Amino acid sequence: MASFDDIVLSPDPRLKQRCAEIGEITPEIRALAERMLDDMYLASGCGLAAPQVGELVRLVVIDCDYAGTDDRNPYVLVNPRIIAADGAERDFTEGCLSFPGISVTVTRPSHVIVEAEDLEGDTLRYEASDNLMAVCLQHEIDHLDGKTMVDYLGPIGRARALAECRKAIEEGAVPGEVGTGE
């Protein structure tokens, strides 16, 4: 059974590390993907990257249809890479399961194309524009490169967001709880 204890919280140093490519899709990788989906759904999240559960490999799970409903449409992305990130820059309010109790405004390209393998080893291409999927793909792939949503903020905004997150965790915030923004 998944628990919030699986989710790595800021300021854990694993969130700042670049993750290794997955060479072979083993039963352990499949089990990790299943555990990540369980954790993401438990926290009513829409995405989760392997370092957020303490595993430093390039694996992401996403389900932008779920958002706390019973409608599930999960994607498992092995070794995802951004092929293009363009379009108008847009401000998005983002939360993160590793930063409970806060949300921040991040400026990102509105259009993204991502290539990844699925659990069968087939290469797939995902394209998203001006929607939650475009944001989620970029946010989760950032995690694989050791970058988090607070890294997009200036020094003062980042310090404020990290202090707010620390306080929220001390007060009992759990993954899936987001704040009102910066």
mmCIF file of C-alpha atoms in Angstrom:
data_model
loop_
_atom_site.group_PDB
_atom_site.id
_atom_site.type_symbol
_atom_site.label_atom_id
_atom_site.label_comp_id
_atom_site.label_asym_id
_atom_site.label_seq_id
_atom_site.Cartn_x
_atom_site.Cartn_y
_atom_site.Cartn_z
ATOM 1 C CA MET A 1 0.000 0.000 0.000
ATOM 2 C CA ALA A 2 1.294 3.413 -0.927
ATOM 3 C CA SER A 3 1.727 6.034 1.752
ATOM 4 C CA PHE A 4 2.744 9.653 1.917
ATOM 5 C CA ASP A 5 5.966 8.388 3.520
ATOM 6 C CA ASP A 6 7.091 7.329 0.014
ATOM 7 C CA ILE A 7 7.172 10.934 -1.206
ATOM 8 C CA VAL A 8 10.527 12.714 -0.839
ATOM 9 C CA LEU A 9 10.003 16.224 0.545
ATOM 10 C CA SER A 10 12.016 19.414 0.094
ATOM 11 C CA PRO A 11 14.833 20.034 1.010
ATOM 12 C CA ASP A 12 15.911 16.400 0.382
ATOM 13 C CA PRO A 13 19.122 16.517 -1.722
ATOM 14 C CA ARG A 14 17.854 13.781 -4.068
ATOM 15 C CA LEU A 15 15.510 16.383 -5.562
ATOM 16 C CA LYS A 16 18.580 18.288 -6.817
ATOM 17 C CA GLN A 17 20.331 15.369 -8.547
ATOM 18 C CA ARG A 18 20.320 14.458 -12.234
ATOM 19 C CA CYS A 19 18.825 11.012 -12.765
ATOM 20 C CA ALA A 20 20.358 8.105 -14.677
ATOM 21 C CA GLU A 21 18.955 6.750 -17.932
ATOM 22 C CA ILE A 22 17.102 3.456 -17.657
ATOM 23 C CA GLY A 23 18.953 0.874 -19.758
ATOM 24 C CA GLU A 24 16.519 -2.012 -19.532
ATOM 25 C CA ILE A 25 12.891 -2.119 -18.489
ATOM 26 C CA THR A 26 13.065 -4.717 -15.735
ATOM 27 C CA PRO A 27 10.393 -6.064 -13.386
ATOM 28 C CA GLU A 28 11.811 -3.635 -10.801
ATOM 29 C CA ILE A 29 11.200 -0.663 -13.130
ATOM 30 C CA ARG A 30 7.644 -1.877 -13.782
ATOM 31 C CA ALA A 31 7.060 -2.217 -10.028
ATOM 32 C CA LEU A 32 8.488 1.276 -9.466
ATOM 33 C CA ALA A 33 6.097 2.705 -12.081
ATOM 34 C CA GLU A 34 3.160 0.985 -10.371
ATOM 35 C CA ARG A 35 4.230 2.277 -6.948
ATOM 36 C CA MET A 36 4.611 5.792 -8.357
ATOM 37 C CA LEU A 37 1.109 5.675 -9.855
ATOM 38 C CA ASP A 38 -0.268 4.493 -6.502
ATOM 39 C CA ASP A 39 1.527 7.334 -4.699
ATOM 40 C CA MET A 40 0.384 9.930 -7.245
ATOM 41 C CA TYR A 41 -3.255 8.831 -7.025
ATOM 42 C CA LEU A 42 -3.136 8.645 -3.216
ATOM 43 C CA ALA A 43 -1.990 12.285 -3.129
ATOM 44 C CA SER A 44 -4.464 13.345 -5.866
ATOM 45 C CA GLY A 45 -1.531 14.499 -7.985
ATOM 46 C CA CYS A 46 -1.278 14.702 -11.753
ATOM 47 C CA GLY A 47 2.400 13.751 -12.082
ATOM 48 C CA LEU A 48 5.297 12.199 -10.205
ATOM 49 C CA ALA A 49 8.969 11.697 -11.077
ATOM 50 C CA ALA A 50 11.150 8.871 -9.750
ATOM 51 C CA PRO A 51 13.400 11.114 -7.603
ATOM 52 C CA GLN A 52 10.252 12.173 -5.736
ATOM 53 C CA VAL A 53 10.092 8.619 -4.376
ATOM 54 C CA GLY A 54 13.856 8.457 -3.823
ATOM 55 C CA GLU A 55 14.807 6.623 -7.033
ATOM 56 C CA LEU A 56 17.354 8.437 -9.197
ATOM 57 C CA VAL A 57 16.251 7.068 -12.579
ATOM 58 C CA ARG A 58 14.554 8.757 -15.545
ATOM 59 C CA LEU A 59 10.970 7.631 -15.002
ATOM 60 C CA VAL A 60 7.821 9.772 -14.858
ATOM 61 C CA VAL A 61 4.129 8.999 -14.386
ATOM 62 C CA ILE A 62 1.435 11.462 -15.434
ATOM 63 C CA ASP A 63 -2.355 11.509 -15.377
ATOM 64 C CA CYS A 64 -3.830 14.936 -16.069
ATOM 65 C CA ASP A 65 -7.364 13.515 -16.315
ATOM 66 C CA TYR A 66 -7.423 12.198 -12.747
ATOM 67 C CA ALA A 67 -7.208 15.260 -10.460
ATOM 68 C CA GLY A 68 -8.944 13.439 -7.600
ATOM 69 C CA THR A 69 -11.701 11.851 -9.702
ATOM 70 C CA ASP A 70 -12.163 8.204 -10.626
ATOM 71 C CA ASP A 71 -11.281 8.913 -14.281
ATOM 72 C CA ARG A 72 -7.796 7.461 -14.796
ATOM 73 C CA ASN A 73 -5.707 7.787 -17.949
ATOM 74 C CA PRO A 74 -2.107 7.194 -16.817
ATOM 75 C CA TYR A 75 1.032 7.683 -18.871
ATOM 76 C CA VAL A 76 4.327 6.056 -17.890
ATOM 77 C CA LEU A 77 7.332 7.720 -19.531
ATOM 78 C CA VAL A 78 10.719 5.982 -19.496
ATOM 79 C CA ASN A 79 13.724 8.200 -20.311
ATOM 80 C CA PRO A 80 11.570 11.157 -21.388
ATOM 81 C CA ARG A 81 13.284 13.978 -23.241
ATOM 82 C CA ILE A 82 11.984 17.318 -24.412
ATOM 83 C CA ILE A 83 12.369 17.575 -28.191
ATOM 84 C CA ALA A 84 10.869 21.070 -28.426
ATOM 85 C CA ALA A 85 9.613 23.634 -25.931
ATOM 86 C CA ASP A 86 8.337 26.708 -27.684
ATOM 87 C CA GLY A 87 5.276 28.841 -28.156
ATOM 88 C CA ALA A 88 4.327 31.866 -26.130
ATOM 89 C CA GLU A 89 5.711 31.949 -22.608
ATOM 90 C CA ARG A 90 2.907 31.590 -20.087
ATOM 91 C CA ASP A 91 2.668 31.914 -16.318
ATOM 92 C CA PHE A 92 1.328 28.786 -14.647
ATOM 93 C CA THR A 93 0.527 28.263 -10.983
ATOM 94 C CA GLU A 94 2.185 24.991 -10.033
ATOM 95 C CA GLY A 95 2.118 22.756 -7.006
ATOM 96 C CA CYS A 96 4.353 19.773 -6.333
ATOM 97 C CA LEU A 97 3.941 16.672 -4.187
ATOM 98 C CA SER A 98 7.481 17.245 -2.848
ATOM 99 C CA PHE A 99 6.589 20.803 -1.763
ATOM 100 C CA PRO A 100 3.357 20.394 0.218
ATOM 101 C CA GLY A 101 1.481 23.461 1.314
ATOM 102 C CA ILE A 102 2.705 25.818 -1.403
ATOM 103 C CA SER A 103 2.153 26.769 -5.009
ATOM 104 C CA VAL A 104 4.298 29.083 -7.113
ATOM 105 C CA THR A 105 3.993 30.862 -10.434
ATOM 106 C CA VAL A 106 6.345 29.465 -13.071
ATOM 107 C CA THR A 107 6.857 30.889 -16.566
ATOM 108 C CA ARG A 108 7.144 28.139 -19.174
ATOM 109 C CA PRO A 109 6.779 27.700 -22.927
ATOM 110 C CA SER A 110 3.158 26.940 -23.766
ATOM 111 C CA HIS A 111 3.963 24.155 -26.261
ATOM 112 C CA VAL A 112 6.084 21.057 -25.691
ATOM 113 C CA ILE A 113 6.997 17.907 -27.623
ATOM 114 C CA VAL A 114 8.392 14.994 -25.618
ATOM 115 C CA GLU A 115 9.754 11.622 -26.696
ATOM 116 C CA ALA A 116 9.866 8.701 -24.276
ATOM 117 C CA GLU A 117 9.642 4.954 -24.156
ATOM 118 C CA ASP A 118 6.684 3.156 -22.639
ATOM 119 C CA LEU A 119 6.999 0.067 -20.426
ATOM 120 C CA GLU A 120 7.090 -2.120 -23.555
ATOM 121 C CA GLY A 121 10.145 -0.238 -24.840
ATOM 122 C CA ASP A 122 8.263 1.445 -27.691
ATOM 123 C CA THR A 123 9.191 5.059 -28.453
ATOM 124 C CA LEU A 124 6.243 7.412 -28.231
ATOM 125 C CA ARG A 125 5.866 11.136 -28.882
ATOM 126 C CA TYR A 126 3.680 13.411 -26.777
ATOM 127 C CA GLU A 127 2.682 16.916 -27.831
ATOM 128 C CA ALA A 128 0.778 19.375 -25.669
ATOM 129 C CA SER A 129 -0.095 23.070 -25.920
ATOM 130 C CA ASP A 130 -1.584 25.568 -23.490
ATOM 131 C CA ASN A 131 -2.858 22.933 -21.066
ATOM 132 C CA LEU A 132 -2.072 21.055 -17.878
ATOM 133 C CA MET A 133 -0.308 18.292 -19.826
ATOM 134 C CA ALA A 134 2.180 20.807 -21.301
ATOM 135 C CA VAL A 135 2.981 22.097 -17.815
ATOM 136 C CA CYS A 136 3.105 18.651 -16.212
ATOM 137 C CA LEU A 137 5.466 17.202 -18.835
ATOM 138 C CA GLN A 138 7.933 20.061 -18.335
ATOM 139 C CA HIS A 139 7.583 20.031 -14.521
ATOM 140 C CA GLU A 140 8.185 16.274 -14.171
ATOM 141 C CA ILE A 141 11.073 16.155 -16.659
ATOM 142 C CA ASP A 142 12.669 19.045 -14.749
ATOM 143 C CA HIS A 143 12.715 16.759 -11.684
ATOM 144 C CA LEU A 144 14.807 14.241 -13.643
ATOM 145 C CA ASP A 145 17.414 16.955 -14.191
ATOM 146 C CA GLY A 146 17.467 18.051 -10.537
ATOM 147 C CA LYS A 147 15.362 21.164 -11.132
ATOM 148 C CA THR A 148 12.246 21.990 -9.131
ATOM 149 C CA MET A 149 9.523 24.600 -9.507
ATOM 150 C CA VAL A 150 11.147 26.883 -6.916
ATOM 151 C CA ASP A 151 14.303 27.057 -9.047
ATOM 152 C CA TYR A 152 12.348 29.235 -11.492
ATOM 153 C CA LEU A 153 11.907 31.906 -8.822
ATOM 154 C CA GLY A 154 14.295 34.726 -8.020
ATOM 155 C CA PRO A 155 16.360 34.501 -4.817
ATOM 156 C CA ILE A 156 13.804 36.276 -2.619
ATOM 157 C CA GLY A 157 10.822 34.373 -4.032
ATOM 158 C CA ARG A 158 12.672 31.058 -3.697
ATOM 159 C CA ALA A 159 13.651 31.759 -0.074
ATOM 160 C CA ARG A 160 10.077 32.774 0.746
ATOM 161 C CA ALA A 161 8.604 29.671 -0.951
ATOM 162 C CA LEU A 162 11.042 27.321 0.799
ATOM 163 C CA ALA A 163 10.309 28.918 4.180
ATOM 164 C CA GLU A 164 6.573 28.627 3.530
ATOM 165 C CA CYS A 165 6.997 24.956 2.565
ATOM 166 C CA ARG A 166 9.087 24.225 5.676
ATOM 167 C CA LYS A 167 6.433 25.834 7.852
ATOM 168 C CA ALA A 168 3.622 23.954 6.097
ATOM 169 C CA ILE A 169 5.410 20.622 6.626
ATOM 170 C CA GLU A 170 6.009 21.457 10.307
ATOM 171 C CA GLU A 171 2.275 22.197 10.604
ATOM 172 C CA GLY A 172 1.374 18.833 9.090
ATOM 173 C CA ALA A 173 0.908 19.545 5.371
ATOM 174 C CA VAL A 174 1.061 16.383 3.269
ATOM 175 C CA PRO A 175 1.735 15.790 -0.438
ATOM 176 C CA GLY A 176 -1.210 16.987 -2.483
ATOM 177 C CA GLU A 177 -1.963 20.021 -0.318
ATOM 178 C CA VAL A 178 -1.137 23.249 -2.132
ATOM 179 C CA GLY A 179 -1.099 26.845 -1.013
ATOM 180 C CA THR A 180 -2.592 29.889 -2.628
ATOM 181 C CA GLY A 181 0.552 30.937 -4.505
ATOM 182 C CA GLU A 182 3.306 33.432 -3.992
#
